[in-house]
Structures are given as C-alpha cells and as structure tokens.
Short mmCIF file of C-alpha atoms in Angstrom, two decimals:
data_model
loop_
_atom_site.label_atom_id
_atom_site.label_comp_id
_atom_site.label_asym_id
_atom_site.label_seq_id
_atom_site.Cartn_x
_atom_site.Cartn_y
_atom_site.Cartn_z
CA ALA A 6 -9.11 24.51 0.18
CA ILE A 7 -6.68 23.30 3.42
CA LEU A 8 -5.96 20.07 1.43
CA ASN A 9 -4.90 22.11 -1.74
CA ARG A 10 -2.39 25.09 0.94
CA PHE A 11 -0.68 21.62 2.69
CA ASP A 12 -0.07 19.75 -1.01
CA VAL A 13 -2.46 16.85 -0.05
CA SER A 14 -3.36 15.70 -3.90
CA THR A 15 -6.93 14.49 -4.11
CA GLU A 16 -9.20 12.90 -6.88
CA VAL A 17 -13.11 12.88 -7.09
CA VAL A 18 -14.51 9.99 -7.80
CA LYS A 19 -17.49 9.63 -9.68
CA SER A 20 -19.10 6.45 -7.88
CA PHE A 21 -19.82 4.36 -5.37
CA THR A 22 -17.97 1.54 -6.98
CA GLU A 23 -14.85 3.89 -7.58
CA ILE A 24 -14.62 4.29 -4.02
CA ARG A 25 -15.04 0.86 -3.26
CA ILE A 26 -12.05 0.07 -5.93
CA LYS A 27 -9.87 2.78 -3.76
CA ALA A 28 -10.54 1.72 -0.59
CA ALA A 29 -9.97 -1.98 -1.55
CA LEU A 30 -6.60 -0.95 -3.15
CA LYS A 31 -5.91 0.55 0.33
CA LEU A 32 -6.52 -1.94 2.10
CA VAL A 33 -4.27 -4.32 0.08
CA TRP A 34 -1.94 -1.47 0.45
CA ALA A 35 -1.82 -1.62 4.05
CA SER A 36 -1.98 -5.13 4.90
CA CYS A 37 1.48 -5.64 2.67
CA MET A 38 3.07 -2.27 4.53
CA TRP A 39 2.21 -3.20 7.86
CA LEU A 40 3.66 -7.00 7.47
CA ILE A 41 6.47 -6.52 6.21
CA CYS A 42 7.56 -2.97 7.80
CA HIS A 43 7.46 -4.98 11.09
CA SER A 44 8.49 -8.13 10.28
CA ALA A 45 11.42 -9.52 12.54
CA THR A 46 12.89 -10.76 8.91
CA SER A 47 12.53 -7.14 6.68
CA THR A 48 14.65 -5.17 9.54
CA SER A 49 17.22 -3.98 7.98
CA ASP A 50 19.10 -3.60 11.22
CA ASN A 51 18.26 -6.61 12.68
CA ASN A 52 17.49 -4.99 15.93
CA GLY A 53 13.86 -5.73 15.35
CA ASN A 54 13.62 -2.04 14.53
CA PRO A 55 10.80 -1.35 11.76
CA ILE A 56 11.73 0.00 8.37
CA ASN A 57 10.04 2.86 6.32
CA PHE A 58 8.25 2.44 3.49
CA GLU A 59 10.88 3.16 1.00
CA THR A 60 13.05 0.64 2.35
CA VAL A 61 10.64 -1.89 2.09
CA HIS A 62 10.32 -1.77 -1.65
CA LYS A 63 13.97 -1.19 -2.00
CA LEU A 64 14.61 -4.59 -0.12
CA HIS A 65 11.58 -6.71 -0.14
CA GLN A 66 9.85 -5.59 -3.55
CA GLU A 67 9.54 -9.62 -4.31
CA THR A 68 7.84 -10.61 -1.03
CA ILE A 69 5.57 -7.14 -2.24
CA ASP A 70 4.92 -8.77 -5.45
CA GLN A 71 4.01 -12.08 -3.70
CA LEU A 72 1.60 -10.79 -1.20
CA VAL A 73 -0.30 -8.80 -3.87
CA GLN A 74 -0.89 -11.83 -6.00
CA GLU A 75 -2.12 -13.33 -2.50
CA LEU A 76 -4.80 -10.97 -1.90
CA VAL A 77 -5.58 -10.26 -5.47
CA PRO A 78 -8.38 -12.87 -5.75
CA ALA A 79 -9.83 -11.30 -2.31
CA LEU A 80 -9.75 -7.79 -3.79
CA GLU A 81 -11.31 -9.14 -6.71
CA ARG A 82 -14.57 -10.67 -4.99
CA PHE A 83 -14.48 -7.26 -2.57
CA VAL A 84 -14.83 -5.22 -5.60
CA GLY A 85 -16.79 -7.54 -8.12
CA GLN A 86 -14.58 -7.37 -10.92
CA SER A 87 -11.47 -8.36 -12.33
CA VAL A 88 -8.02 -6.17 -11.52
CA ASN A 89 -5.47 -5.84 -13.44
CA ILE A 90 -2.48 -6.99 -10.78
CA HIS A 91 0.32 -4.86 -12.72
CA ASP A 92 -1.79 -1.85 -11.42
CA VAL A 93 -2.46 -3.24 -7.74
CA ASN A 94 1.28 -3.27 -7.75
CA ASP A 95 1.78 0.19 -9.38
CA TYR A 96 -1.00 1.58 -7.10
CA VAL A 97 0.85 0.00 -3.62
CA LYS A 98 4.94 1.08 -4.91
CA SER A 99 3.31 4.69 -5.97
CA TYR A 100 1.56 5.20 -2.73
CA SER A 101 4.61 4.10 -0.42
CA LEU A 102 6.65 6.00 -2.29
CA SER A 103 4.68 9.11 -1.93
CA ILE A 104 5.48 8.78 1.70
CA PRO A 105 8.66 7.41 1.31
CA ASP A 106 10.04 7.74 5.02
CA ALA A 107 6.90 6.95 6.80
CA ILE A 108 6.78 4.01 9.36
CA PRO A 109 3.09 2.55 10.18
CA SER A 110 1.90 2.22 13.93
CA LYS A 111 2.17 -1.36 15.04
CA GLU A 112 -0.41 -0.49 17.28
CA LEU A 113 -2.97 0.53 14.80
#
C-alpha cells in the first residue's frame, strides 16, 4: 500500500530463479552506473563532479554498452542461463531513466 501511494512500481516474481535474475541485472546496472557517474573522464564539467544517470546515457551510451557486453558472461554464469544482451541494455537504460536526476553515492 505504501509503495503504491508513492507511485513506486512493483512486480511480483514467481520463482527464486526470477529473483536471482532481477538481482543480477540490478548488480550489472549498479556496476556500470557507479563507475561512469564518478569517473574523472565522464564528468560533464571537467571539475570532477559526478554526473546523473540521464547524462551518463546521453554522453556515454557506447561505454555502457561495452561494459554490459563485458559483464554478460559473468551474469550468465551467475544466473545459470544465457541472457539476451539487448534485454540487459534495455534494462540498464530503462532503470536509469526511471531516476534520471539521481547520482549514486560514491561511499556506497
């Protein structure tokens, strides 16, 4: 009820395997975003300030795609099945753009 009240989308998953896949996708997303948002070479103002998720996708989509491609083999080993790289890329972008102005905490 509280999540719905604040317009937080939810999804009921049907199996532990599905939970494992969702968790793995989130880990891929977090790995890519934390790395690029705080990378000195990705800052939009060259002052070392981190950039938000929307800006990461605008300026560094090719880098994200390369990172996802590098992470897919580990993702597949973790979930125990093959995954579609386009689905992973779509998830990463969709999740980022659902919180476009967010900047991850470097301390996390």
